[in-house]
mmCIF file of C-alpha atoms and ligand atoms in Angstrom:
data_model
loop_
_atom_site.group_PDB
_atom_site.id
_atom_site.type_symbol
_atom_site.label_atom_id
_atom_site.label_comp_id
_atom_site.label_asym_id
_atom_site.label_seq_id
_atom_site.Cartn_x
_atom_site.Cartn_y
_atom_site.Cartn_z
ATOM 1 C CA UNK J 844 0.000 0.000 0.000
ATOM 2 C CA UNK J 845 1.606 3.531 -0.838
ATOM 3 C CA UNK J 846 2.505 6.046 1.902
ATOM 4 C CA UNK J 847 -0.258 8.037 3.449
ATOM 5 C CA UNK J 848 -0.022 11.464 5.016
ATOM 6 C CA UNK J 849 -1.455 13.025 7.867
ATOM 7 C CA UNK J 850 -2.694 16.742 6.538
ATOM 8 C CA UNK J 851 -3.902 19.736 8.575
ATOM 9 C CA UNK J 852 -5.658 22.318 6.595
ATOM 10 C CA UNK J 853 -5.645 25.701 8.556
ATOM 11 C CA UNK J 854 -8.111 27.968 7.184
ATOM 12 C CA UNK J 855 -10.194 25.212 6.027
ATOM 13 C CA UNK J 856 -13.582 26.971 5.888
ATOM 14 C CA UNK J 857 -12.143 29.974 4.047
ATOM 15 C CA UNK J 858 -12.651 30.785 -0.086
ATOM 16 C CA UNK J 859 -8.498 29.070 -0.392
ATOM 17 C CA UNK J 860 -8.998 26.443 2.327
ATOM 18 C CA UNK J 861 -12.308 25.261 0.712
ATOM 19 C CA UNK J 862 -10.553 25.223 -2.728
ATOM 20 C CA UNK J 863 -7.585 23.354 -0.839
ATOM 21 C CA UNK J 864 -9.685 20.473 -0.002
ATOM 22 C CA UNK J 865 -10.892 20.353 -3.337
ATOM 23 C CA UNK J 866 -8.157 19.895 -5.062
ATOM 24 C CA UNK J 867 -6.889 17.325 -2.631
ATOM 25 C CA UNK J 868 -9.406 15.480 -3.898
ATOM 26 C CA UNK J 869 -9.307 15.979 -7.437
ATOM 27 C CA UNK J 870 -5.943 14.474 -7.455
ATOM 28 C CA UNK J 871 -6.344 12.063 -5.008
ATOM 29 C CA UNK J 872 -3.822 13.170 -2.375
ATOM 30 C CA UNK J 873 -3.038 10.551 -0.791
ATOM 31 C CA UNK J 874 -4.431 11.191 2.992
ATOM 32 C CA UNK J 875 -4.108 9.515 5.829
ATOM 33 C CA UNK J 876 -6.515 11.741 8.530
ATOM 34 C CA UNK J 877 -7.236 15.147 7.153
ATOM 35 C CA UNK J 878 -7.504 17.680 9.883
ATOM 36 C CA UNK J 879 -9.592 21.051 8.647
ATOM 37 C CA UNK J 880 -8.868 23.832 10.979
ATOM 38 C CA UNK J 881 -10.231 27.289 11.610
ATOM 39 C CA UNK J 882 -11.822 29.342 14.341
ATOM 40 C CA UNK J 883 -13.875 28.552 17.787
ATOM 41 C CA UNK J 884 -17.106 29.496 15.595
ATOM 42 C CA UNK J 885 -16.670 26.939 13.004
ATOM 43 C CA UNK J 886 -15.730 23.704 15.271
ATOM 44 C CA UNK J 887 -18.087 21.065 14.515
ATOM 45 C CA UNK J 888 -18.679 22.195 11.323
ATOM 46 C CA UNK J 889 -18.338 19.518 8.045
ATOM 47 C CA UNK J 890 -16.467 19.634 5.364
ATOM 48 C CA UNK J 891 -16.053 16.502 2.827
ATOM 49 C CA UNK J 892 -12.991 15.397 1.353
ATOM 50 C CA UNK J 893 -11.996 12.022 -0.407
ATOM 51 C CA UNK J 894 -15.187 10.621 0.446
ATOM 52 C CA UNK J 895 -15.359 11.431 4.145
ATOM 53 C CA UNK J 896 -16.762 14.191 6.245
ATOM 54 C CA UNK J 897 -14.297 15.757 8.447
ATOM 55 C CA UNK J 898 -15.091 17.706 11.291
ATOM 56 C CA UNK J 899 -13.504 21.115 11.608
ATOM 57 C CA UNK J 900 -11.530 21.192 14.927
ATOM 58 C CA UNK J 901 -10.721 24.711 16.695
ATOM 59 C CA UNK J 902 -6.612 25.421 15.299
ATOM 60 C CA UNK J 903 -6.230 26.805 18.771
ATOM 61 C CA UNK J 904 -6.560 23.167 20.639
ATOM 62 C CA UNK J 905 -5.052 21.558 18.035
ATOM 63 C CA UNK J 906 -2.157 18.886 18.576
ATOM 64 C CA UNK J 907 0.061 20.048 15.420
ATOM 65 C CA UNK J 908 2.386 16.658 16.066
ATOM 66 C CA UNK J 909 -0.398 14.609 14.468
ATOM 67 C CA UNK J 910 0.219 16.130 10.624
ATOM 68 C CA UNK J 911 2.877 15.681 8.632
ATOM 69 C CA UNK J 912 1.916 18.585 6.612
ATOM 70 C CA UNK J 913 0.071 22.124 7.539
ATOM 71 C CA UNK J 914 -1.639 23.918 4.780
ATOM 72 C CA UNK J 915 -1.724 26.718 5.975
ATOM 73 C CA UNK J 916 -4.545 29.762 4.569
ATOM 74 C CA UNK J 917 -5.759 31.732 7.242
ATOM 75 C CA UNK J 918 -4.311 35.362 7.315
ATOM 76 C CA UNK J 919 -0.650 36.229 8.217
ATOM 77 C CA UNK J 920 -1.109 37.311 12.276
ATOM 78 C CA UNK J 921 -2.791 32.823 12.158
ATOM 79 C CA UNK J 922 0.861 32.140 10.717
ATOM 80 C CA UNK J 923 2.685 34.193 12.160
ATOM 81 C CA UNK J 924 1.575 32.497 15.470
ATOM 82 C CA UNK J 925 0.849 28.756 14.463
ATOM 83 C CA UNK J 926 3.282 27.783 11.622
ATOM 84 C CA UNK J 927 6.598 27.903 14.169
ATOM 85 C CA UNK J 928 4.285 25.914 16.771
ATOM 86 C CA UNK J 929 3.687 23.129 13.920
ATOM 87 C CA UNK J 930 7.311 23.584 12.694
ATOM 88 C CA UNK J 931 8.446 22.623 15.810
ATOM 89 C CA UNK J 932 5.956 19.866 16.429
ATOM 90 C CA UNK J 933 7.335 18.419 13.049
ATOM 91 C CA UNK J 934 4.364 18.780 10.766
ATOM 92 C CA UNK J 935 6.141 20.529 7.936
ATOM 93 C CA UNK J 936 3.918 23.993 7.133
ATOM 94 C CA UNK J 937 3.247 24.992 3.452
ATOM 95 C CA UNK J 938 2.402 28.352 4.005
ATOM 96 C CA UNK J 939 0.106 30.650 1.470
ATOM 97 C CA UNK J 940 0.794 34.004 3.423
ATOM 98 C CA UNK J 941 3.233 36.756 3.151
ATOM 99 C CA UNK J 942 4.584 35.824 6.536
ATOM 100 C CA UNK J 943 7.685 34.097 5.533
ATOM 101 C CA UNK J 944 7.955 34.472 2.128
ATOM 102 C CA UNK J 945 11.288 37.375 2.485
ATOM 103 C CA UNK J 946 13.071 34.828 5.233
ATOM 104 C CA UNK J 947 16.421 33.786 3.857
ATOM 105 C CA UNK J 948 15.971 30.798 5.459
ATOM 106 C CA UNK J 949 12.320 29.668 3.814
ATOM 107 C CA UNK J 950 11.896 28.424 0.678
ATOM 108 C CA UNK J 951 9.637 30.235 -1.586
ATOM 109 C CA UNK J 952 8.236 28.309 -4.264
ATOM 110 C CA UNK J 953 6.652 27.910 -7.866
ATOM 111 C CA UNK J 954 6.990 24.702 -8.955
ATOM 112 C CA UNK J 955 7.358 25.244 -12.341
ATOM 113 C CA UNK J 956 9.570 27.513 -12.051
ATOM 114 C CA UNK J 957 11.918 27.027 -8.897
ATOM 115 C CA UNK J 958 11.206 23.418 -7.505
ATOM 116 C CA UNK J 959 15.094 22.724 -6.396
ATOM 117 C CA UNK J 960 14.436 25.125 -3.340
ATOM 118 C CA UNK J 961 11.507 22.556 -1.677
ATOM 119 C CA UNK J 962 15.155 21.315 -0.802
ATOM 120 C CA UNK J 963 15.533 24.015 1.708
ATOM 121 C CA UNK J 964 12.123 23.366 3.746
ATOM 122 C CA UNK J 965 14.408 21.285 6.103
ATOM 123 C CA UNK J 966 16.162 24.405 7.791
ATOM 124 C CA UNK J 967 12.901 25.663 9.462
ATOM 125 C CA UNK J 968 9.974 23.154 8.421
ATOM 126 C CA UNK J 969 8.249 26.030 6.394
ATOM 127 C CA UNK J 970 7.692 26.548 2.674
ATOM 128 C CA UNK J 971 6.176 30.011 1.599
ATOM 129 C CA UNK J 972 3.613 29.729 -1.374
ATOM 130 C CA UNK J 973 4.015 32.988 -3.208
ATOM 131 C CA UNK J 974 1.807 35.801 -3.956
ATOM 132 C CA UNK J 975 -1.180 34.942 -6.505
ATOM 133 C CA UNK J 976 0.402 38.088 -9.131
ATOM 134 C CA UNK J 977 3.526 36.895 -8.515
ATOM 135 C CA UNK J 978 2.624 33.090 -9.420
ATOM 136 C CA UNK J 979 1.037 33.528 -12.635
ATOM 137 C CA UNK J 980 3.571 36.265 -13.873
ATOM 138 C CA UNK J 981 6.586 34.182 -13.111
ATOM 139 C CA UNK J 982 4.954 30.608 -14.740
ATOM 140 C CA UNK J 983 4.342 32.875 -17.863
ATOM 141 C CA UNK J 984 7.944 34.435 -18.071
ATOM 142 C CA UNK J 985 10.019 31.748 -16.850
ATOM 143 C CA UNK J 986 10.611 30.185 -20.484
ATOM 144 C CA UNK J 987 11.036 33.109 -21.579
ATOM 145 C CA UNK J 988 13.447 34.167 -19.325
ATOM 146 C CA UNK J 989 15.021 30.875 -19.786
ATOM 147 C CA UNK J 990 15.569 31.445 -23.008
ATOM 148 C CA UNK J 991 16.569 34.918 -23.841
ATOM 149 C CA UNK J 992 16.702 36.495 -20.452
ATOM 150 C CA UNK J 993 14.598 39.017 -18.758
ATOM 151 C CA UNK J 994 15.979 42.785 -17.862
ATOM 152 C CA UNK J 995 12.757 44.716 -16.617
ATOM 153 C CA UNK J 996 9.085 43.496 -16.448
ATOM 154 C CA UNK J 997 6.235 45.958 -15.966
ATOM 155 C CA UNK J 998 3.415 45.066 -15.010
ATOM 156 C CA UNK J 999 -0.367 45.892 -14.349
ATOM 157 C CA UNK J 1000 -2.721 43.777 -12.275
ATOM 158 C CA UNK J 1001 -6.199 43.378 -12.314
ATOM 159 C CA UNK J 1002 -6.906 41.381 -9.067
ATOM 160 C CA UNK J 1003 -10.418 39.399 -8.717
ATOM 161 C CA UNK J 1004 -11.969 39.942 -4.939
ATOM 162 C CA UNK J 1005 -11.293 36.058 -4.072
ATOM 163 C CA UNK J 1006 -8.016 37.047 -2.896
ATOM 164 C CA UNK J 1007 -9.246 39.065 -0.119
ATOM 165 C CA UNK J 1008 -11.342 36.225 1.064
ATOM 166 C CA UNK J 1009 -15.036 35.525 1.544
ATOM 167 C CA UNK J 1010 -16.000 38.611 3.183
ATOM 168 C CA UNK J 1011 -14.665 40.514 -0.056
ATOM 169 C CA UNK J 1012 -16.621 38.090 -2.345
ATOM 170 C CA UNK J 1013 -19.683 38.773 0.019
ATOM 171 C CA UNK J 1014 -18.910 42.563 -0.443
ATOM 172 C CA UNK J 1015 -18.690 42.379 -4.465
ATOM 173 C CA UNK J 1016 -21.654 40.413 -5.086
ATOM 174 C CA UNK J 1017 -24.463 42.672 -2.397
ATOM 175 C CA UNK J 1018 -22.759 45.575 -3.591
ATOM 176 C CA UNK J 1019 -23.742 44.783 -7.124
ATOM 177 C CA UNK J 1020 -27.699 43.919 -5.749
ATOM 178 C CA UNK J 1021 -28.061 46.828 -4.197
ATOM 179 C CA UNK J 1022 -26.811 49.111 -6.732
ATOM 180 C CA UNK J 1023 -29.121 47.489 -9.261
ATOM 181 C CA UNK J 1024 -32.040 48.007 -6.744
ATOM 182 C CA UNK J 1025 -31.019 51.946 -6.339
ATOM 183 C CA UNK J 1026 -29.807 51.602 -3.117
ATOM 184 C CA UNK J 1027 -26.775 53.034 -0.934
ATOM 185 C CA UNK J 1028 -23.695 50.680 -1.212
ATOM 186 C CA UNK J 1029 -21.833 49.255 2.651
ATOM 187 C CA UNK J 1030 -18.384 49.813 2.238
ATOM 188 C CA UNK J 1031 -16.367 47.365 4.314
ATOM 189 C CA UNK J 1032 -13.505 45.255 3.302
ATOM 190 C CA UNK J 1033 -12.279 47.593 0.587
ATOM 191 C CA UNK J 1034 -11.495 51.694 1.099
ATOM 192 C CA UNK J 1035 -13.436 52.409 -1.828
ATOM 193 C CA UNK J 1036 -16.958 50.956 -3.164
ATOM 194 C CA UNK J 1037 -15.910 47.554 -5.360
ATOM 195 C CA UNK J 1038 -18.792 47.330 -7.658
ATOM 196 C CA UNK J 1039 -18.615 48.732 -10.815
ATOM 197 C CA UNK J 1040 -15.532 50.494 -9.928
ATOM 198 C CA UNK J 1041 -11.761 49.772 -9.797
ATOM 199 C CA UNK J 1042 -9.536 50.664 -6.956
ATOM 200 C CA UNK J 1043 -5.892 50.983 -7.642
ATOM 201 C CA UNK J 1044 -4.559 50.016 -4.110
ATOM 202 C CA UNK J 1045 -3.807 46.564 -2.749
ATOM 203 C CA UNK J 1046 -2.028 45.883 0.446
ATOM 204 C CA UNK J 1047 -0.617 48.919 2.822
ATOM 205 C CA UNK J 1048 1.492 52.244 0.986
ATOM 206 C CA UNK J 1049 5.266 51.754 1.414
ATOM 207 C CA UNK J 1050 7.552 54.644 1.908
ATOM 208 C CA UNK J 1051 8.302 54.179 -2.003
ATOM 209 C CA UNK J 1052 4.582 55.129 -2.693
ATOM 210 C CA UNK J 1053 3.973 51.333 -4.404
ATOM 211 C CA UNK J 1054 1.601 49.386 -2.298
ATOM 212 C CA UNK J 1055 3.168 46.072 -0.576
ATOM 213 C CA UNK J 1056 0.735 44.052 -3.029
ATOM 214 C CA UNK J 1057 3.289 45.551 -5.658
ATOM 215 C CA UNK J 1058 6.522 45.421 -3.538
ATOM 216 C CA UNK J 1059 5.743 41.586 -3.026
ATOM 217 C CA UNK J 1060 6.029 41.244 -6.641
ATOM 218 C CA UNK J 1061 9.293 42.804 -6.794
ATOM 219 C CA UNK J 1062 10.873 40.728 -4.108
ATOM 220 C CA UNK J 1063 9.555 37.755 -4.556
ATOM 221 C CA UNK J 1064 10.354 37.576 -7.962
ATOM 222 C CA UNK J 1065 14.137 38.741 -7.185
ATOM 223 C CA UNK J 1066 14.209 35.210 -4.706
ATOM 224 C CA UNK J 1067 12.700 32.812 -6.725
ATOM 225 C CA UNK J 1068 14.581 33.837 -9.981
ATOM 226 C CA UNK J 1069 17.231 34.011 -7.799
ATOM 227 C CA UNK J 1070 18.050 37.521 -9.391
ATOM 228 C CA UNK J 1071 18.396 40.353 -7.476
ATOM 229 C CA UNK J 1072 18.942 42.747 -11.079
ATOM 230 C CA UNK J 1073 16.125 41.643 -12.408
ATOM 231 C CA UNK J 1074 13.803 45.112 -12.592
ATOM 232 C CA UNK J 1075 10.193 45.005 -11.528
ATOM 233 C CA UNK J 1076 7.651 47.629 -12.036
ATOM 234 C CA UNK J 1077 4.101 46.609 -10.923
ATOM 235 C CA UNK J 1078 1.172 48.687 -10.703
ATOM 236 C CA UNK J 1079 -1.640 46.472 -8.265
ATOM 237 C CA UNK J 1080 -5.202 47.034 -9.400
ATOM 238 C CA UNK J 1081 -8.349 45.425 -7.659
ATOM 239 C CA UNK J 1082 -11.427 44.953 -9.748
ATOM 240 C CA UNK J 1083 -14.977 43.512 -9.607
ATOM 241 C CA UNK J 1084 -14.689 39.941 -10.687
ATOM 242 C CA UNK J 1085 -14.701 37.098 -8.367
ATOM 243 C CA UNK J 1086 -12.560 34.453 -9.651
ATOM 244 C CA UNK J 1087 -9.264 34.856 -11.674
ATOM 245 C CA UNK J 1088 -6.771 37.526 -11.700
ATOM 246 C CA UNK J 1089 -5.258 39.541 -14.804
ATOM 247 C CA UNK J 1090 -2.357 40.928 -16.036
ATOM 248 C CA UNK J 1091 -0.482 43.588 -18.506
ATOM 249 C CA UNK J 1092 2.703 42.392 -18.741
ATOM 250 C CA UNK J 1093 5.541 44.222 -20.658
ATOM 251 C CA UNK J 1094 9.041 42.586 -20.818
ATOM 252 C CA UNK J 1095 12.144 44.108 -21.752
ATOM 253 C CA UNK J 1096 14.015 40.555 -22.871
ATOM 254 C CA UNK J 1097 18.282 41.079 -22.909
ATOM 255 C CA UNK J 1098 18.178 39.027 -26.190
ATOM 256 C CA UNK J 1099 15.232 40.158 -28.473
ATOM 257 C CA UNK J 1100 12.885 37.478 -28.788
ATOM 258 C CA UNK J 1101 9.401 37.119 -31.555
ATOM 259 C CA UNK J 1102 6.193 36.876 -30.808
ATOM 260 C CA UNK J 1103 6.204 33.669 -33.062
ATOM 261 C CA UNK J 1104 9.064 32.203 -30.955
ATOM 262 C CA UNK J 1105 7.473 33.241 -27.818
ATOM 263 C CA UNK J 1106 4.467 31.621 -28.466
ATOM 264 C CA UNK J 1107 6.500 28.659 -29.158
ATOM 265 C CA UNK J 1108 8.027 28.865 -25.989
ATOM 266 C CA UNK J 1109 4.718 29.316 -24.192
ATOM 267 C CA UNK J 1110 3.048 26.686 -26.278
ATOM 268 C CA UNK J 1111 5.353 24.330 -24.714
ATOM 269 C CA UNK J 1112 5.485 24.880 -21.272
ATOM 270 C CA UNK J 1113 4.328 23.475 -18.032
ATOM 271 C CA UNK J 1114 1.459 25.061 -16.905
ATOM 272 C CA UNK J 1115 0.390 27.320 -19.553
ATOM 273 C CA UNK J 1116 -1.747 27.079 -22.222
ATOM 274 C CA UNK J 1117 -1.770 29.607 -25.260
ATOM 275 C CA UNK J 1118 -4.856 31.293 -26.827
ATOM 276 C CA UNK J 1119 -4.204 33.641 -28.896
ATOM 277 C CA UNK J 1120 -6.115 34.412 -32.035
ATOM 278 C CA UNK J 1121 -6.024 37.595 -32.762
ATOM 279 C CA UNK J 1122 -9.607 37.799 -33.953
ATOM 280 C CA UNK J 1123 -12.681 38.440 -31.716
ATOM 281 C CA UNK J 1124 -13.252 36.321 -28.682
ATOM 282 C CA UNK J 1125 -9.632 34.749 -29.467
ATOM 283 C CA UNK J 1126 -8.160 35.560 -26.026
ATOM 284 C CA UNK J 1127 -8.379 34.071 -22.626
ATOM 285 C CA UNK J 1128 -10.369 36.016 -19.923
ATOM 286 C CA UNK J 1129 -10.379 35.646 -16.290
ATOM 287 C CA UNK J 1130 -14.025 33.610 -15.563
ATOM 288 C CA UNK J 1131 -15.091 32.097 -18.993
ATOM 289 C CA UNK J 1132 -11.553 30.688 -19.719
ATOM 290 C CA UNK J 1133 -9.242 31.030 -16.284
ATOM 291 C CA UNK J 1134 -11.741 30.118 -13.263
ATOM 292 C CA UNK J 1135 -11.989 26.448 -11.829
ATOM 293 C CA UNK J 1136 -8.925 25.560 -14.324
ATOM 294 C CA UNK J 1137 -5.215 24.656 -13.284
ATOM 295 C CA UNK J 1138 -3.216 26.608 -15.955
ATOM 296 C CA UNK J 1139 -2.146 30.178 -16.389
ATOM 297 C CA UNK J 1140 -3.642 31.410 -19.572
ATOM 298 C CA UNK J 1141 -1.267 33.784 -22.122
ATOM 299 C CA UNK J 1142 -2.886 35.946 -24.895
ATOM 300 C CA UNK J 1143 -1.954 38.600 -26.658
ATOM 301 C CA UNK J 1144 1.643 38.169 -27.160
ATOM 302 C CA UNK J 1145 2.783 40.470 -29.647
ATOM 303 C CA UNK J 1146 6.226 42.715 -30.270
ATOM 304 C CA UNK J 1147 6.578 46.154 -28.615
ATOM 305 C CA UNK J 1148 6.303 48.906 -31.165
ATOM 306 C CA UNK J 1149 7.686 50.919 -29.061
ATOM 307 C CA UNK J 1150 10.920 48.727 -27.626
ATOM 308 C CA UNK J 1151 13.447 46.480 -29.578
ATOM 309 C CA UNK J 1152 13.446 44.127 -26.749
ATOM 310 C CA UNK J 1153 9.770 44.775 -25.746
ATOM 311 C CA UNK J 1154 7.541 41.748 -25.469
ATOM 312 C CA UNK J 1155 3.590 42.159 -24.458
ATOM 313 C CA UNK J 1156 2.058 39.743 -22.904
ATOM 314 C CA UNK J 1157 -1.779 39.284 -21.084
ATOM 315 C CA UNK J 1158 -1.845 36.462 -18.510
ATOM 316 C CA UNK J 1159 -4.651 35.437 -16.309
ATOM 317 C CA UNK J 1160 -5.009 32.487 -13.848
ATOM 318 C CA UNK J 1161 -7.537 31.529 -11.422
ATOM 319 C CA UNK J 1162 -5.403 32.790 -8.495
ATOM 320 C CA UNK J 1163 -7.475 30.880 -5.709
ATOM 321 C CA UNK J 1164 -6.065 27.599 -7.799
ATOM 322 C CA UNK J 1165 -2.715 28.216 -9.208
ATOM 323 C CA UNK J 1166 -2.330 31.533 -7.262
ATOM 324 C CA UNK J 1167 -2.461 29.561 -3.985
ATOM 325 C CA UNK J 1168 -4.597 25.734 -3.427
ATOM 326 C CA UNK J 1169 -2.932 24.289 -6.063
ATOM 327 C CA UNK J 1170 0.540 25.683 -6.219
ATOM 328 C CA UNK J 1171 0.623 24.795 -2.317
ATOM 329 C CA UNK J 1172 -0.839 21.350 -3.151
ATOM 330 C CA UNK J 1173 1.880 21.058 -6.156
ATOM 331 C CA UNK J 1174 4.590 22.017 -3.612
ATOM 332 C CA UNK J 1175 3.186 19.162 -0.907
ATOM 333 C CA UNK J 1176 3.378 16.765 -4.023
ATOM 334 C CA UNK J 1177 6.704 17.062 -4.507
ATOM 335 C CA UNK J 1178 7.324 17.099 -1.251
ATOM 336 C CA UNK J 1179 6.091 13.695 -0.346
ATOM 337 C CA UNK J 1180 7.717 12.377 -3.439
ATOM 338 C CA UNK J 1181 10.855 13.654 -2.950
ATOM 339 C CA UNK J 1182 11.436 14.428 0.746
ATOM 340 C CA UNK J 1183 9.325 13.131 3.277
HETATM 341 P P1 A2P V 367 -13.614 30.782 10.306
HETATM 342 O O1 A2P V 367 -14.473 30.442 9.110
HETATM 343 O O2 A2P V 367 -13.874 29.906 11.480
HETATM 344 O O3 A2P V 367 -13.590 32.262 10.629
HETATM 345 P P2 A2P V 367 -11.244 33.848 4.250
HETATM 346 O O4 A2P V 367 -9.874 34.015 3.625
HETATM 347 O O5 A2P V 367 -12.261 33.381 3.263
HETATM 348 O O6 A2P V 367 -11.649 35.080 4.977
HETATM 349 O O7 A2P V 367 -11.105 32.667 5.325
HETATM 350 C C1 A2P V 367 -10.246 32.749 6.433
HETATM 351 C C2 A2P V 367 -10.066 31.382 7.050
HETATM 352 O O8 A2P V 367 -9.218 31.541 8.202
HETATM 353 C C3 A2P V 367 -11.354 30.763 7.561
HETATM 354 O O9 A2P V 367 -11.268 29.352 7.473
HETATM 355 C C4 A2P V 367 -11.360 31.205 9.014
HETATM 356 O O10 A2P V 367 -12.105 30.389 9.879
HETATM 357 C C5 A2P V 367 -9.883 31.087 9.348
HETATM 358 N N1 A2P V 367 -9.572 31.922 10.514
HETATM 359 C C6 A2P V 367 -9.719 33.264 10.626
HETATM 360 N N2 A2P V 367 -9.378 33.674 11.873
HETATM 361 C C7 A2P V 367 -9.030 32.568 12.561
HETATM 362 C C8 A2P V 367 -8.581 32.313 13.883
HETATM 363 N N3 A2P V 367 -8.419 33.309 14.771
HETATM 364 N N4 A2P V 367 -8.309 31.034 14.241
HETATM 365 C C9 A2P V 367 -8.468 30.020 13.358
HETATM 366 N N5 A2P V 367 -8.890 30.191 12.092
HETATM 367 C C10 A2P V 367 -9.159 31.438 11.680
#
C-alpha cells in the first residue's frame, strides 16, 4: 500500500482552504486523517474530502504533532503564530501568506519555475507559497526568461476579490444587488466601493509610494529567480470579478525574442496554455476561460512597437487555484515524493 499522510488544513472553511480540499481530492492526495482547521465558531462544522466528512476542529486546541503537513490559509497574524508551533511539532507547514515568504531561510516556491528550493524546507519546516500576481507572472515568463533572459518586467494587475477572502466576495456580489435596486452601497472590506468600480490600491502604501501588493512582486520575484537585477515595475489594481486575476505584462528581454518564438516557448510549457487568435473572442479572460482551471492562460503576445526588446504579454489564472490551493498542493506533491 503507498505512503499516506497526515494533513492539517488551517483555514479550512475559508474561499483558499475550501478550494484546498478540493483539489486534494481531485488528485487524489493521498491522505491519511485530514484535519480542517479554523476558528472557535466553526468547530463542529463539516467539510467533505476524499469521500469522508471531516469535522472542523478549533486550530487553537489543536495537537500540530499529528500532521505531517500544515496547509496553511488563514491570514498572516494565524501564521505568524501557528506555523513555528507546527514547525516545531514536526508537521512541515506549506504556508500561502506573506509571513515568511522574504526569510532567507524559507523556501519560496513555484513549482514550475523554482522546484530545487523545496530542498531548503528542512532548515525551518516552512515553505512560503508565493503571492497569486507573482505566481502567474513568473509561470508565464520563466521560459522566456530561460531562453533569452529578462531585464525589466512591468506590469499591471487586475486582481479578482477572491483574494481578499469571503468577506470581499460577500462585499462584491451585495454591492452589485443593491446598486441594481437603487440603493446606498456598505463599504467594508475595501477603502473604496468595489462594484462597478476599480480601486488601484492593494495591500498597505510603502515609503516608495507602491503598495506592498506591488513590492511583493518585486521581491519575490528577485528570490525565486534568484536575481536580485532583475527590474520590476508593478502597478496592483483590484477589480470587480470574483474568480481569476489579470495581467499587462511588458518585458524588456536582454536578447530580443518574436512573438512567433514566444508563443513557441509558451506553447510548450508546463502550466500554460496559449490562446491567442487575434480575432474576436480569441483571447483568454479571467471567468469564462481562467476560473476552476489549473493553468495560467497567455494571450496577446505580440512585439513592442515601441521597444526592440519589448515583449507584451496578457496572462490570467484563477489565483485561488494556481495563485495559492494548487501551487501549495503542487509544492506538498513534490514534497512527499521527494522528501518526506
Ligand atoms: P472561520 O471560518 O472559522 O472564521 P477567508 O480568507 O475566506 O476570509 O477565510 C479565512 C479562514 O481563516 C477561515 O477558514 C477562518 O475560519 C480562518 N480563521 C480566521 N481567523 C481565525 C482564527 N483566529 N483562528 C483560526 N482560524 C481562523
Amino acid at each position: 500500500m503507498s505512503k499516506k499522510f497526515d494533513v492539517a488544513v488551517v483555514g479550512a472553511t475559508g474561499a483558499v482552504g475550501e478550494i484546498m480540499l478540493a483539489i486534494l481530492q481531485q488528485r487524489s492526495f493521498p491522505i491519511g486523517n485530514l484535519y480542517p482547521l479554523a476558528s472557535a465558531k466553526s468547530v463542529d462544522k463539516k467539510v467533505f474530502c476524499q469521500g469522508k466528512n471531516w469535522v472542523v476542529q478549533d486550530l487553537d486546541k489543536f495537537d500540530f504533532s499529528k500532521a505531517q503537513i500544515g496547509l496553511f490559509s488563514a491570514g498572516g497574524l494565524i501564521s505568524e503564530k501557528y506555523a513555528p508551533i507546527a514547525a516545531k511539532a514536526g508537521c512541515v507547514v506549506i504556508d500561502n501568506t506573506a509571513n515568511f515568504r522574504q526569510d532567507k531561510d524559507i523556501p519560496l516556491v513555484i513549482p514550475e519555475v523554482n522546484p530545487h528550493a523545496i530542498g531548503g524546507y528542512a532548515l525551518r519546516n516552512i515553505i512560503a507559497n508565493p503571492n497569486c500576481s507573482t505566481i502567474q507572472m513568473l509561470v508565464a515568463l520563466k521560459p522566456i526568461y530561460d531562453a533569452v533572459g529578462i531585464r525589466r518586467i512591468n506590469v499591471a494587475t487586475y486582481q479578482a476579490v477572491s483574494g481578499s477572502g469571503k468577506a470581499a466576495i460577500t462585499e462584491l456580489t451585495q454591492q452589485s444587488a443593491k446598486l441594481l435596486n437603487g440603493q446606498a452601497v456598505d463599504v467594508a472590506v475595501y477603502p473604496k466601493q468595489i462594484a462597478f468600480n476599480v480601486i488601484p490600491h492593494i495591500d498597505v502604501f510603502q515609503d516608495n509610494g507602491y503598495t506592498k501588493e506591488e513590492m511583493k512582486m518585486v521581491w519575490e520575484s528577485q528570490k525565486i529567480l534568484e536575481d536580485k537585477d532583475i527590474l520590476v515595475n508593478p502597478t496592483a489594481v483590484r477589480v470587480p470579478v470574483i474568480y481569476g486575476h489579470s495581467e499587462a505584462i511588458n518585458i524588456e528581454t536582454k536578447r530580443k525574442i518574436s512573438a512567433t518564438e514566444a508563443t513557441q516557448l509558451l506553447s510548450a510549457a508546463s502550466g500554460v496554455t496559449v490562446i491567442d487568435k487575434r480575432e474576436d473572442g480569441g483571447y483568454a479572460t479571467p471567468f469564462v476561460e481562467a476560473t476552476n482551471h489549473d493553468d495560467t492562460f497567455v494571450s496577446r503576445i505580440r512585439e513592442d512597437i515601441s521597444h526592440e526588446k519589448g515583449l507584451n504579454l496578457w496572462v490570467v489564472s484563477d489565483n485561488t487555484r494556481k495563485g495559492a490551493a494548487l501551487n501549495s498542493i503542487q509544492i506538498a506533491e513534490i514534497l512527499i515524493k521527494d522528501y518526506l
